[in-house]
GROMACS .gro file of C-alpha atoms in nm:
model
  271
    1MET     CA    1   3.013   0.765  -2.277
    2LYS     CA    2   2.656   0.645  -2.232
    3ILE     CA    3   2.459   0.800  -1.952
    4LYS     CA    4   2.110   0.702  -1.847
    5ALA     CA    5   1.868   0.693  -1.559
    6SER     CA    6   1.650   0.391  -1.500
    7ILE     CA    7   1.324   0.452  -1.319
    8LEU     CA    8   1.092   0.225  -1.123
    9LEU     CA    9   0.776   0.368  -0.970
   10ILE     CA   10   0.642   0.204  -0.657
   11VAL     CA   11   0.310   0.327  -0.522
   12CYS     CA   12   0.250   0.295  -0.148
   13THR     CA   13  -0.081   0.398   0.006
   14PHE     CA   14  -0.128   0.343   0.384
   15ILE     CA   15  -0.338   0.637   0.504
   16SER     CA   16  -0.692   0.586   0.630
   17MET     CA   17  -0.966   0.844   0.586
   18ASN     CA   18  -1.317   0.871   0.726
   19CYS     CA   19  -1.473   1.124   0.489
   20PHE     CA   20  -1.747   1.099   0.227
   21SER     CA   21  -1.754   1.254  -0.118
   22GLN     CA   22  -2.055   1.425  -0.267
   23ASP     CA   23  -2.129   1.119  -0.484
   24ASP     CA   24  -2.134   0.842  -0.224
   25SER     CA   25  -2.325   0.597  -0.447
   26ILE     CA   26  -2.005   0.468  -0.611
   27TYR     CA   27  -1.834   0.400  -0.279
   28PHE     CA   28  -2.109   0.331  -0.025
   29PRO     CA   29  -2.230   0.101   0.107
   30GLN     CA   30  -1.887  -0.057   0.102
   31GLU     CA   31  -1.833  -0.393  -0.064
   32GLU     CA   32  -1.856  -0.687   0.178
   33ILE     CA   33  -1.698  -1.033   0.153
   34ILE     CA   34  -1.901  -1.314   0.307
   35ILE     CA   35  -1.692  -1.624   0.373
   36ASP     CA   36  -1.847  -1.961   0.461
   37GLU     CA   37  -1.784  -1.923   0.833
   38CYS     CA   38  -1.964  -1.585   0.840
   39ALA     CA   39  -2.277  -1.669   0.641
   40ASP     CA   40  -2.504  -1.637   0.945
   41ALA     CA   41  -2.319  -1.359   1.126
   42LEU     CA   42  -2.506  -1.035   1.197
   43ASP     CA   43  -2.196  -0.825   1.126
   44LYS     CA   44  -2.021  -0.983   0.828
   45ASN     CA   45  -1.725  -0.743   0.838
   46GLU     CA   46  -1.658  -0.806   1.205
   47CYS     CA   47  -1.684  -1.180   1.150
   48LEU     CA   48  -1.433  -1.171   0.861
   49SER     CA   49  -1.198  -0.956   1.067
   50LEU     CA   50  -1.214  -1.195   1.362
   51LYS     CA   51  -1.159  -1.497   1.137
   52ILE     CA   52  -0.846  -1.347   0.984
   53GLU     CA   53  -0.726  -1.241   1.329
   54GLU     CA   54  -0.757  -1.604   1.438
   55GLU     CA   55  -0.516  -1.698   1.160
   56VAL     CA   56  -0.282  -1.415   1.260
   57LEU     CA   57  -0.273  -1.534   1.622
   58VAL     CA   58  -0.213  -1.899   1.531
   59ILE     CA   59   0.100  -1.793   1.343
   60LEU     CA   60   0.214  -1.538   1.601
   61GLU     CA   61   0.178  -1.777   1.893
   62ASP     CA   62   0.411  -2.017   1.712
   63LEU     CA   63   0.664  -1.742   1.628
   64PHE     CA   64   0.631  -1.545   1.951
   65LYS     CA   65   0.939  -1.685   2.125
   66LYS     CA   66   1.155  -1.599   1.822
   67ARG     CA   67   1.054  -1.233   1.815
   68ASN     CA   68   1.284  -0.934   1.853
   69GLN     CA   69   1.275  -0.873   2.228
   70GLU     CA   70   1.337  -0.500   2.178
   71ILE     CA   71   1.002  -0.454   2.000
   72ASP     CA   72   0.730  -0.406   2.261
   73THR     CA   73   0.445  -0.367   2.011
   74LEU     CA   74   0.387  -0.601   1.717
   75LYS     CA   75   0.201  -0.429   1.433
   76THR     CA   76   0.047  -0.639   1.156
   77ARG     CA   77  -0.089  -0.503   0.827
   78ILE     CA   78  -0.286  -0.701   0.568
   79THR     CA   79  -0.431  -0.605   0.231
   80PHE     CA   80  -0.586  -0.812  -0.046
   81GLU     CA   81  -0.818  -0.796  -0.346
   82LEU     CA   82  -1.069  -1.028  -0.512
   83ASN     CA   83  -1.015  -1.186  -0.852
   84ASP     CA   84  -1.263  -1.204  -1.140
   85LEU     CA   85  -1.425  -1.513  -0.982
   86ASN     CA   86  -1.496  -1.321  -0.658
   87GLN     CA   87  -1.239  -1.525  -0.466
   88ILE     CA   88  -0.938  -1.383  -0.284
   89ASN     CA   89  -0.662  -1.319  -0.538
   90ASP     CA   90  -0.357  -1.504  -0.406
   91GLU     CA   91  -0.132  -1.280  -0.616
   92ARG     CA   92  -0.269  -0.965  -0.453
   93ILE     CA   93  -0.232  -1.057  -0.085
   94HIS     CA   94   0.021  -0.849   0.105
   95SER     CA   95   0.093  -0.886   0.475
   96TYR     CA   96   0.353  -0.735   0.703
   97ILE     CA   97   0.471  -0.741   1.063
   98ASN     CA   98   0.712  -0.487   1.210
   99ASP     CA   99   0.964  -0.750   1.319
  100LYS     CA  100   1.222  -0.838   1.056
  101LYS     CA  101   1.301  -1.159   1.237
  102LEU     CA  102   0.942  -1.281   1.197
  103ASN     CA  103   0.825  -1.106   0.883
  104LYS     CA  104   0.929  -1.358   0.615
  105LYS     CA  105   0.771  -1.663   0.778
  106PHE     CA  106   0.471  -1.466   0.906
  107THR     CA  107   0.400  -1.326   0.559
  108ARG     CA  108   0.435  -1.661   0.382
  109GLU     CA  109   0.212  -1.851   0.622
  110LEU     CA  110  -0.055  -1.584   0.662
  111ASN     CA  111  -0.085  -1.519   0.288
  112GLN     CA  112  -0.144  -1.889   0.232
  113ARG     CA  113  -0.410  -1.906   0.501
  114ILE     CA  114  -0.593  -1.602   0.364
  115ALA     CA  115  -0.582  -1.741   0.009
  116GLU     CA  116  -0.754  -2.058   0.134
  117LEU     CA  117  -1.059  -1.870   0.269
  118HIS     CA  118  -1.362  -1.947   0.053
  119VAL     CA  119  -1.583  -1.654  -0.043
  120LEU     CA  120  -1.948  -1.754  -0.042
  121ARG     CA  121  -2.071  -1.429  -0.194
  122VAL     CA  122  -1.993  -1.059  -0.228
  123ASP     CA  123  -2.249  -0.801  -0.119
  124ASN     CA  124  -2.257  -0.444  -0.254
  125LYS     CA  125  -2.038  -0.560  -0.543
  126LYS     CA  126  -1.854  -0.279  -0.723
  127THR     CA  127  -1.776  -0.256  -1.092
  128ASP     CA  128  -1.432  -0.346  -1.229
  129ASN     CA  129  -1.356   0.027  -1.261
  130TYR     CA  130  -1.382   0.055  -0.883
  131ARG     CA  131  -1.235  -0.269  -0.754
  132PRO     CA  132  -1.183  -0.234  -0.376
  133ASN     CA  133  -0.888  -0.327  -0.158
  134TYR     CA  134  -0.939  -0.488   0.181
  135PHE     CA  135  -0.724  -0.353   0.464
  136LEU     CA  136  -0.696  -0.511   0.810
  137ASN     CA  137  -0.473  -0.409   1.100
  138TYR     CA  138  -0.398  -0.593   1.424
  139ASP     CA  139  -0.165  -0.458   1.692
  140TYR     CA  140  -0.043  -0.640   2.004
  141SER     CA  141   0.169  -0.540   2.301
  142THR     CA  142   0.416  -0.800   2.423
  143SER     CA  143   0.422  -0.710   2.791
  144ASN     CA  144   0.454  -0.990   3.046
  145ASN     CA  145   0.573  -1.215   2.764
  146LYS     CA  146   0.217  -1.237   2.629
  147LEU     CA  147   0.033  -1.106   2.325
  148ASN     CA  148  -0.218  -0.843   2.436
  149LYS     CA  149  -0.443  -0.691   2.171
  150ILE     CA  150  -0.434  -0.314   2.137
  151PRO     CA  151  -0.775  -0.165   2.041
  152LEU     CA  152  -0.772   0.026   1.711
  153ASP     CA  153  -0.923   0.369   1.662
  154SER     CA  154  -1.243   0.400   1.458
  155ASN     CA  155  -1.055   0.497   1.141
  156SER     CA  156  -0.867   0.166   1.146
  157THR     CA  157  -1.168  -0.056   1.219
  158PHE     CA  158  -1.247  -0.288   0.927
  159LYS     CA  159  -1.562  -0.171   0.747
  160GLY     CA  160  -1.536  -0.357   0.416
  161GLY     CA  161  -1.374  -0.292   0.081
  162THR     CA  162  -1.199   0.040   0.030
  163ILE     CA  163  -1.178   0.202  -0.313
  164GLU     CA  164  -0.836   0.358  -0.372
  165GLU     CA  165  -0.785   0.598  -0.663
  166THR     CA  166  -0.430   0.691  -0.752
  167PRO     CA  167  -0.322   1.052  -0.813
  168LEU     CA  168  -0.318   1.156  -1.178
  169PHE     CA  169  -0.122   1.399  -1.389
  170PRO     CA  170  -0.302   1.714  -1.513
  171ASN     CA  171  -0.548   1.630  -1.792
  172GLN     CA  172  -0.499   1.254  -1.734
  173PRO     CA  173  -0.847   1.095  -1.751
  174ARG     CA  174  -0.948   0.848  -1.483
  175VAL     CA  175  -1.023   0.508  -1.638
  176ASN     CA  176  -0.969   0.226  -1.389
  177ALA     CA  177  -0.713   0.143  -1.120
  178LEU     CA  178  -0.475  -0.057  -1.340
  179THR     CA  179  -0.486   0.179  -1.638
  180ASP     CA  180  -0.452   0.483  -1.413
  181ARG     CA  181  -0.140   0.344  -1.244
  182ARG     CA  182   0.020   0.243  -1.573
  183THR     CA  183  -0.050   0.579  -1.735
  184PHE     CA  184   0.074   0.766  -1.429
  185ASN     CA  185   0.394   0.558  -1.428
  186SER     CA  186   0.451   0.630  -1.796
  187LEU     CA  187   0.397   1.004  -1.750
  188MET     CA  188   0.626   1.002  -1.446
  189GLN     CA  189   0.900   0.835  -1.649
  190GLN     CA  190   0.851   1.094  -1.923
  191HIS     CA  191   0.881   1.374  -1.669
  192ILE     CA  192   1.200   1.234  -1.517
  193GLY     CA  193   1.353   1.155  -1.854
  194SER     CA  194   1.282   1.499  -2.000
  195ASN     CA  195   1.419   1.683  -1.694
  196PHE     CA  196   1.713   1.455  -1.618
  197ASN     CA  197   2.065   1.602  -1.623
  198TYR     CA  198   2.356   1.392  -1.503
  199PRO     CA  199   2.562   1.637  -1.292
  200LYS     CA  200   2.890   1.724  -1.462
  201GLU     CA  201   3.076   1.695  -1.133
  202ALA     CA  202   2.939   1.343  -1.084
  203ILE     CA  203   3.052   1.248  -1.435
  204ALA     CA  204   3.401   1.384  -1.370
  205LYS     CA  205   3.428   1.196  -1.041
  206ARG     CA  206   3.265   0.881  -1.184
  207VAL     CA  207   2.988   0.895  -0.923
  208SER     CA  208   2.696   0.663  -0.991
  209GLY     CA  209   2.440   0.457  -0.805
  210ARG     CA  210   2.081   0.432  -0.691
  211VAL     CA  211   1.892   0.719  -0.531
  212SER     CA  212   1.570   0.640  -0.345
  213ILE     CA  213   1.323   0.928  -0.349
  214MET     CA  214   1.024   0.955  -0.119
  215PHE     CA  215   0.760   1.225  -0.152
  216THR     CA  216   0.393   1.290  -0.090
  217ILE     CA  217   0.106   1.419  -0.298
  218ASP     CA  218  -0.131   1.605  -0.067
  219LYS     CA  219  -0.509   1.641  -0.079
  220GLU     CA  220  -0.478   1.935  -0.321
  221GLY     CA  221  -0.234   1.756  -0.551
  222ASN     CA  222   0.079   1.940  -0.437
  223VAL     CA  223   0.408   1.750  -0.427
  224GLY     CA  224   0.602   1.788  -0.103
  225ASP     CA  225   0.801   1.619   0.175
  226ILE     CA  226   1.070   1.520  -0.075
  227LYS     CA  227   1.333   1.298   0.085
  228THR     CA  228   1.627   1.124  -0.079
  229LYS     CA  229   1.880   0.858   0.008
  230GLY     CA  230   2.166   0.774  -0.221
  231PRO     CA  231   2.540   0.722  -0.261
  232ALA     CA  232   2.629   1.092  -0.292
  233PRO     CA  233   2.466   1.430  -0.217
  234ILE     CA  234   2.524   1.548  -0.575
  235LEU     CA  235   2.300   1.267  -0.709
  236GLU     CA  236   2.043   1.320  -0.435
  237ASN     CA  237   2.024   1.689  -0.523
  238GLU     CA  238   1.957   1.610  -0.888
  239ALA     CA  239   1.685   1.362  -0.799
  240ARG     CA  240   1.525   1.617  -0.564
  241ARG     CA  241   1.538   1.885  -0.832
  242ILE     CA  242   1.358   1.663  -1.084
  243ILE     CA  243   1.074   1.580  -0.844
  244SER     CA  244   1.039   1.945  -0.740
  245LEU     CA  245   0.957   2.026  -1.106
  246LEU     CA  246   0.646   1.808  -1.106
  247PRO     CA  247   0.328   2.003  -1.183
  248LYS     CA  248   0.033   2.021  -0.950
  249LEU     CA  249  -0.132   1.679  -0.982
  250GLN     CA  250  -0.485   1.552  -0.944
  251PRO     CA  251  -0.498   1.416  -0.586
  252GLY     CA  252  -0.556   1.055  -0.492
  253HIS     CA  253  -0.882   0.951  -0.329
  254GLN     CA  254  -1.000   0.693  -0.081
  255ASN     CA  255  -1.370   0.611  -0.098
  256GLY     CA  256  -1.422   0.936  -0.289
  257ALA     CA  257  -1.243   1.164  -0.042
  258PRO     CA  258  -0.914   1.338  -0.131
  259LYS     CA  259  -0.622   1.163   0.035
  260LYS     CA  260  -0.256   1.236   0.101
  261VAL     CA  261  -0.055   0.969  -0.080
  262PRO     CA  262   0.312   0.875  -0.028
  263TYR     CA  263   0.523   0.763  -0.324
  264SER     CA  264   0.867   0.610  -0.359
  265ILE     CA  265   1.079   0.624  -0.675
  266PRO     CA  266   1.421   0.464  -0.711
  267ILE     CA  267   1.640   0.625  -0.983
  268ASN     CA  268   1.959   0.454  -1.094
  269PHE     CA  269   2.231   0.689  -1.215
  270LYS     CA  270   2.449   0.494  -1.456
  271LEU     CA  271   2.762   0.605  -1.642
   0.00000   0.00000   0.00000
């Protein structure tokens, strides 16, 4: 009988911080994208944010009547990166709205509109080792059958590119975002593989399937908030046990400040 666990690591980072590290020079001033329409604007970040919001509203106004009537607040989330030519990377645009009925069409149309924005120049350009992400949020209430913008708090206001640094294993050197993620994924797979034990009871009962594991790595690098969802408690318990054995990690950072980072790992238990 062949038994194995297949592992896919998905990294999700959605927490905003407003702290500075001791070495601010790498992170501040934040990188700024100047698109054609904002070349003469006094506040380039505000101009870019307003331009993208215009695109959001064009799409939402068209989809508004098809929305889920039970959702009284529409929340939109957008993130993207630049490519090597300092244009918006159409493969790294991710958008979301909290209405499953609208999300597919909203995402497709908005991603296309964002990809078509032309970047005139990039100010405060960072090195490839510290390539920023751009995060924008727009929330609207739907009272009186209208879209009414909800003001964001200061932590969610768009201020330019944000440098995200993934958590690392102990003694793992920080190289660049892509290398760090790949190395972390490889070390995570090694950890799970070396600690994996298919429960004997599950083997006897022919229990198999996919267990989704969610956990966080806090600002000190501690693993916690472990949650699981799977086909049987016996498999969930094994997945939880494996994650609980993780060592204290190097924490993730956002613009140089330690940051709590959520992670999700699906593990497939196969007989």
